[in-house]
CSV table of C-alpha atoms in Angstrom, one decimal:
chain,number,residue,atom,x,y,z
C,112,MET,CA,121.4,173.7,75.0
C,113,LYS,CA,120.0,176.1,77.7
C,114,LYS,CA,116.9,173.7,78.1
C,115,LEU,CA,119.4,170.8,78.3
C,116,ILE,CA,121.7,172.7,80.9
C,117,THR,CA,118.4,173.3,82.9
C,118,THR,CA,117.0,169.8,82.8
C,119,LEU,CA,120.4,168.4,84.1
C,120,SER,CA,120.4,170.9,86.6
C,121,THR,CA,117.1,170.0,87.8
C,122,LEU,CA,118.0,166.2,87.9
C,123,LEU,CA,121.0,166.9,89.8
C,124,LEU,CA,119.3,169.0,92.4
C,125,ALA,CA,116.5,166.2,92.7
C,126,GLY,CA,119.4,163.5,93.3
C,127,SER,CA,120.8,165.9,95.9
C,128,LEU,CA,117.6,166.4,97.7
C,129,PHE,CA,116.8,162.6,97.5
C,130,ALA,CA,120.1,161.8,99.2
C,131,GLN,CA,119.5,164.5,102.0
C,132,SER,CA,116.3,163.2,102.6
C,133,LEU,CA,117.4,159.7,103.4
C,134,THR,CA,117.5,159.2,107.4
C,135,GLY,CA,119.9,157.0,109.4
C,136,TYR,CA,117.1,154.2,109.3
C,137,ASP,CA,116.7,154.3,105.6
C,138,ILE,CA,120.5,154.0,105.1
C,139,MET,CA,121.0,150.9,107.5
C,140,LYS,CA,117.9,149.3,105.8
C,141,LYS,CA,119.6,149.7,102.4
C,142,ALA,CA,122.7,148.3,103.8
C,143,ASP,CA,120.8,145.4,105.3
C,144,GLU,CA,119.0,144.6,102.0
C,145,VAL,CA,122.2,144.4,99.9
C,146,PRO,CA,122.0,141.3,97.8
C,147,GLU,CA,124.0,138.3,99.3
C,148,PRO,CA,125.0,135.0,97.5
C,149,LYS,CA,122.8,131.9,98.3
C,150,THR,CA,125.8,130.1,99.1
C,151,SER,CA,129.3,130.9,100.1
C,152,SER,CA,132.6,129.2,100.9
C,153,SER,CA,136.2,130.3,101.5
C,154,THR,CA,139.2,129.8,103.9
C,155,ALA,CA,140.7,132.5,106.1
C,156,THR,CA,143.9,133.4,108.0
C,157,LEU,CA,142.9,134.7,111.6
C,158,THR,CA,145.9,136.7,113.3
C,159,ILE,CA,145.5,137.7,116.9
C,160,HIS,CA,147.8,140.3,117.8
C,161,SER,CA,148.5,140.6,121.8
C,162,LYS,CA,149.3,143.7,123.6
C,163,LYS,CA,152.7,142.5,124.1
C,164,GLY,CA,153.1,142.6,120.5
C,165,SER,CA,153.1,138.6,119.7
C,166,ASP,CA,150.8,137.1,117.0
C,167,ARG,CA,149.0,133.9,116.9
C,168,VAL,CA,148.0,133.0,113.7
C,169,ARG,CA,144.8,130.6,113.1
C,170,GLU,CA,143.6,128.9,109.6
C,171,VAL,CA,139.8,128.6,109.2
C,172,ILE,CA,137.3,127.3,106.8
C,173,MET,CA,134.0,129.2,106.4
C,174,LYS,CA,130.7,128.2,104.6
C,175,SER,CA,127.3,129.7,104.7
C,176,LYS,CA,123.7,129.0,102.9
C,177,ASP,CA,120.7,131.3,102.8
C,178,TYR,CA,117.3,129.3,103.2
C,179,GLY,CA,115.2,132.5,102.7
C,180,ASP,CA,114.0,132.7,106.2
C,181,VAL,CA,117.1,131.7,107.9
C,182,GLU,CA,120.9,131.9,106.9
C,183,LYS,CA,123.1,129.1,108.3
C,184,SER,CA,126.8,129.5,108.7
C,185,VAL,CA,129.6,127.6,110.1
C,186,ILE,CA,133.3,128.2,110.9
C,187,VAL,CA,135.9,125.5,111.7
C,188,PHE,CA,139.2,125.9,112.9
C,189,THR,CA,142.0,123.7,110.7
C,190,THR,CA,145.5,125.0,112.4
C,191,PRO,CA,147.3,125.0,114.7
C,192,LYS,CA,146.7,121.3,116.5
C,193,ASP,CA,145.5,122.7,119.7
C,194,VAL,CA,142.4,124.4,118.2
C,195,ALA,CA,141.8,122.4,115.1
C,196,GLY,CA,138.5,120.9,114.9
C,197,THR,CA,136.8,123.8,117.1
C,198,GLY,CA,133.8,124.9,115.4
C,199,TYR,CA,131.0,127.7,115.7
C,200,LEU,CA,127.6,127.1,114.1
C,201,MET,CA,125.1,130.1,113.6
C,202,PHE,CA,121.4,130.4,112.5
C,203,ASN,CA,120.8,133.6,111.8
C,204,TYR,CA,116.8,134.3,111.1
C,205,GLU,CA,115.2,136.8,108.6
C,206,GLU,CA,112.7,139.3,110.1
C,207,ASP,CA,109.0,138.6,109.4
C,208,ALA,CA,106.7,140.8,107.8
C,209,LYS,CA,105.9,142.7,111.1
C,210,GLY,CA,109.7,143.4,111.4
C,211,ASN,CA,109.9,140.8,114.3
C,212,LYS,CA,113.1,138.7,114.5
C,213,LYS,CA,113.9,135.3,116.1
C,214,ASP,CA,117.0,135.3,118.1
C,215,ALA,CA,119.8,133.6,116.5
C,216,ASP,CA,120.7,129.9,117.3
C,217,ASN,CA,124.6,129.5,118.1
C,218,TRP,CA,126.7,126.4,118.9
C,219,LEU,CA,130.5,126.3,120.0
C,220,TYR,CA,131.9,122.7,119.7
C,221,LEU,CA,135.3,122.2,121.6
C,222,PRO,CA,137.0,119.0,120.6
C,223,ALA,CA,139.5,119.0,123.6
C,224,MET,CA,136.4,118.7,125.8
C,225,LYS,CA,134.3,116.5,123.2
C,226,LYS,CA,131.5,119.0,124.0
C,227,THR,CA,129.1,121.3,122.2
C,228,ARG,CA,127.4,124.2,124.0
C,229,ARG,CA,124.7,126.8,123.2
C,230,ILE,CA,126.1,130.5,123.1
C,231,ALA,CA,123.4,133.1,124.0
C,232,SER,CA,122.5,135.4,121.2
C,233,SER,CA,122.2,138.2,123.5
C,234,GLY,CA,123.5,139.3,127.1
C,235,SER,CA,126.7,139.1,128.4
C,236,GLU,CA,127.8,135.7,126.9
C,237,SER,CA,127.1,137.3,123.4
C,238,GLU,CA,129.6,139.9,123.9
C,239,GLY,CA,132.5,137.6,124.9
C,240,SER,CA,135.5,137.1,123.2
C,241,PHE,CA,135.1,135.0,120.0
C,242,MET,CA,138.2,132.3,120.4
C,243,GLY,CA,140.3,134.9,122.2
C,244,THR,CA,139.9,137.5,119.4
C,245,ASP,CA,138.8,141.1,119.5
C,246,PHE,CA,135.7,140.1,117.7
C,247,THR,CA,132.8,139.1,120.0
C,248,TYR,CA,130.2,136.2,119.3
C,249,GLN,CA,127.6,139.2,118.3
C,250,ASP,CA,130.1,140.4,116.0
C,251,MET,CA,130.1,137.0,114.0
C,252,GLY,CA,126.3,137.1,113.5
C,253,GLU,CA,124.0,139.9,112.4
C,254,ARG,CA,122.4,142.8,114.5
C,255,SER,CA,118.6,143.3,114.0
C,256,LEU,CA,117.6,146.7,112.6
C,257,ASN,CA,114.8,147.1,115.2
C,258,ASP,CA,117.3,147.0,118.1
C,259,TYR,CA,118.8,150.3,117.3
C,260,ASP,CA,117.6,154.1,117.0
C,261,TYR,CA,119.7,155.5,114.1
C,262,LYS,CA,120.9,159.1,113.3
C,263,LEU,CA,122.7,160.3,110.3
C,264,LEU,CA,125.7,162.4,111.1
C,265,GLY,CA,126.9,163.6,108.0
C,266,GLU,CA,129.2,162.3,105.3
C,267,GLU,CA,132.9,161.1,105.3
C,268,LYS,CA,135.6,159.6,103.0
C,269,VAL,CA,137.0,156.2,103.9
C,270,ASP,CA,139.8,155.2,101.8
C,271,GLY,CA,138.7,157.6,99.3
C,272,VAL,CA,135.1,156.4,99.3
C,273,ASP,CA,132.1,158.5,100.0
C,274,CYS,CA,130.5,157.3,103.0
C,275,TYR,CA,127.3,157.9,105.0
C,276,LYS,CA,128.1,158.4,108.7
C,277,VAL,CA,125.5,156.6,110.8
C,278,GLU,CA,125.1,156.6,114.6
C,279,CYS,CA,123.5,153.6,115.8
C,280,LYS,CA,122.2,153.4,119.5
C,281,SER,CA,120.8,150.0,121.3
C,282,LYS,CA,117.6,150.6,122.4
C,283,LYS,CA,118.5,148.4,125.5
C,284,GLY,CA,121.6,150.3,126.3
C,285,THR,CA,123.0,147.3,128.6
C,286,GLU,CA,125.7,146.0,126.1
C,287,LYS,CA,129.3,146.8,126.4
C,288,ASP,CA,129.2,148.7,123.3
C,289,PRO,CA,125.7,150.1,123.4
C,290,ARG,CA,126.5,152.9,120.6
C,291,TYR,CA,128.4,152.4,117.4
C,292,ILE,CA,128.9,154.7,114.3
C,293,THR,CA,129.1,153.2,110.9
C,294,TYR,CA,130.4,154.2,107.7
C,295,ILE,CA,128.4,152.9,104.9
C,296,GLY,CA,129.4,153.6,101.1
C,297,LYS,CA,127.2,156.2,99.2
C,298,LYS,CA,127.2,154.1,96.1
C,299,ASP,CA,126.9,150.6,97.0
C,300,TYR,CA,125.7,150.8,100.8
C,301,ILE,CA,128.9,148.5,101.8
C,302,MET,CA,130.3,149.1,105.2
C,303,ARG,CA,133.8,150.3,105.2
C,304,LYS,CA,134.2,151.1,109.0
C,305,CYS,CA,132.6,150.8,112.3
C,306,GLU,CA,133.5,152.3,115.7
C,307,PHE,CA,132.2,150.8,118.9
C,308,TYR,CA,131.6,153.0,122.0
C,309,ASP,CA,131.5,151.6,125.5
C,310,ARG,CA,129.1,152.6,128.4
C,311,GLN,CA,131.2,155.5,129.3
C,312,ASN,CA,131.0,156.6,125.7
C,313,GLN,CA,134.6,156.0,125.3
C,314,LEU,CA,135.8,154.6,122.0
C,315,HIS,CA,136.3,150.9,122.5
C,316,ARG,CA,136.8,149.0,119.3
C,317,VAL,CA,137.3,150.1,115.4
C,318,LEU,CA,136.5,147.8,112.6
C,319,THR,CA,138.0,148.5,109.4
C,320,CYS,CA,137.0,146.6,106.1
C,321,THR,CA,139.7,146.8,103.3
C,322,ASP,CA,140.9,145.0,100.0
C,323,PHE,CA,137.4,145.0,98.4
C,324,THR,CA,136.9,142.9,95.3
C,325,THR,CA,133.8,141.9,93.2
C,326,ILE,CA,132.9,138.4,92.9
C,327,LYS,CA,130.0,137.4,90.7
C,328,GLY,CA,128.6,140.9,91.3
C,329,TYR,CA,129.2,140.8,94.9
C,330,THR,CA,131.3,143.4,96.7
C,331,THR,CA,133.4,141.7,99.4
C,332,ALA,CA,136.1,142.9,101.8
C,333,GLN,CA,138.9,140.4,102.0
C,334,LYS,CA,140.3,141.9,105.0
C,335,MET,CA,138.5,142.8,108.4
C,336,LYS,CA,140.5,144.1,111.4
C,337,MET,CA,139.1,144.9,114.7
C,338,GLU,CA,141.1,146.9,116.9
C,339,ASN,CA,140.5,147.3,120.7
C,340,VAL,CA,142.2,150.9,121.0
C,341,GLN,CA,141.7,150.6,124.7
C,342,THR,CA,144.0,147.6,125.1
C,343,GLY,CA,146.2,147.8,122.0
C,344,THR,CA,145.2,144.4,120.7
C,345,TRP,CA,143.8,143.4,117.3
C,346,SER,CA,142.5,140.9,115.2
C,347,LEU,CA,142.8,140.4,111.4
C,348,ILE,CA,140.6,138.1,109.4
C,349,GLU,CA,142.1,137.6,105.8
C,350,THR,CA,139.5,135.8,103.7
C,351,LYS,CA,141.0,133.7,100.5
C,352,ASN,CA,139.6,131.2,98.2
C,353,ILE,CA,136.0,132.9,98.1
C,354,LYS,CA,133.4,131.0,96.2
C,355,TYR,CA,129.9,132.2,95.6
C,356,ASN,CA,126.8,130.2,94.2
C,357,ASP,CA,129.5,127.6,93.1
C,358,GLY,CA,127.4,124.4,93.4
C,359,ASP,CA,125.2,123.5,96.4
C,360,ILE,CA,126.5,122.9,100.0
C,361,ASP,CA,125.1,119.8,101.7
C,362,ASP,CA,122.4,120.8,104.1
C,363,SER,CA,123.8,118.2,106.8
C,364,LEU,CA,127.1,120.4,107.2
C,365,PHE,CA,125.1,123.0,109.1
C,366,THR,CA,124.4,120.6,111.9
C,367,VAL,CA,125.8,120.1,115.4
C,368,ALA,CA,126.5,116.4,114.2
C,369,ALA,CA,128.6,117.6,111.4
C,370,LEU,CA,130.9,119.6,113.9
C,371,GLU,CA,131.3,116.9,116.3
C,372,LYS,CA,132.1,114.3,113.6
C,373,GLY,CA,134.8,116.5,111.9
C,374,ARG,CA,132.8,116.5,108.6
C,375,ILE,CA,133.4,120.1,107.5
C,376,LYS,CA,136.6,120.3,105.4
């Protein structure tokens, strides 16, 4: 019995030392490597809350497909009528063996103008509001690991879940929010919360992910709320009808032509 207790103590100590040896970069890399489904489709309700207290509600369709070297995603607004048909197409590229990553390709289609325009994946345009929400175009895509420096600040619970608290600082430092602190679940490496700080190092926005569920082995947040603490506005995405790896998705849907012809339904 004494030997068993000694062995268990050694294992527990080894596990503790392993956890302590993780760096901020290690944690973020593990979070980046969490398996994702090859295909995904869902609908969502988007609520935009103004500082005056009024709400605007939008309904959207979302689809994505992983091609290995690139993940293609599309978001199309279905209601109300004034935004119906508006679509956003994203190509997020994987890093190569040397850690280099091609800039994302993004297109926004506005049916009222019958026009599609490219959205820059970096710079001031990428930091602009996505369709009048508190999310930016940059938030809708993926951030490259190599664009930030990381520091493990400690551990903290978020909604009862033990999380690593990691500071992420942009190497460029020119963004509106050049620093953010993210809370990553210790067991599953899924993000629970993220705090964005502006150039004056003042808290600007807070993203909270809640209502987690597991679908075909993939842990998924069904609600994502982005709050601008400086303006008092917030935007909430409530995802529904989530389907992972449920049949193939036609490659032609991830094209500008599909957006312009209203094929994504």
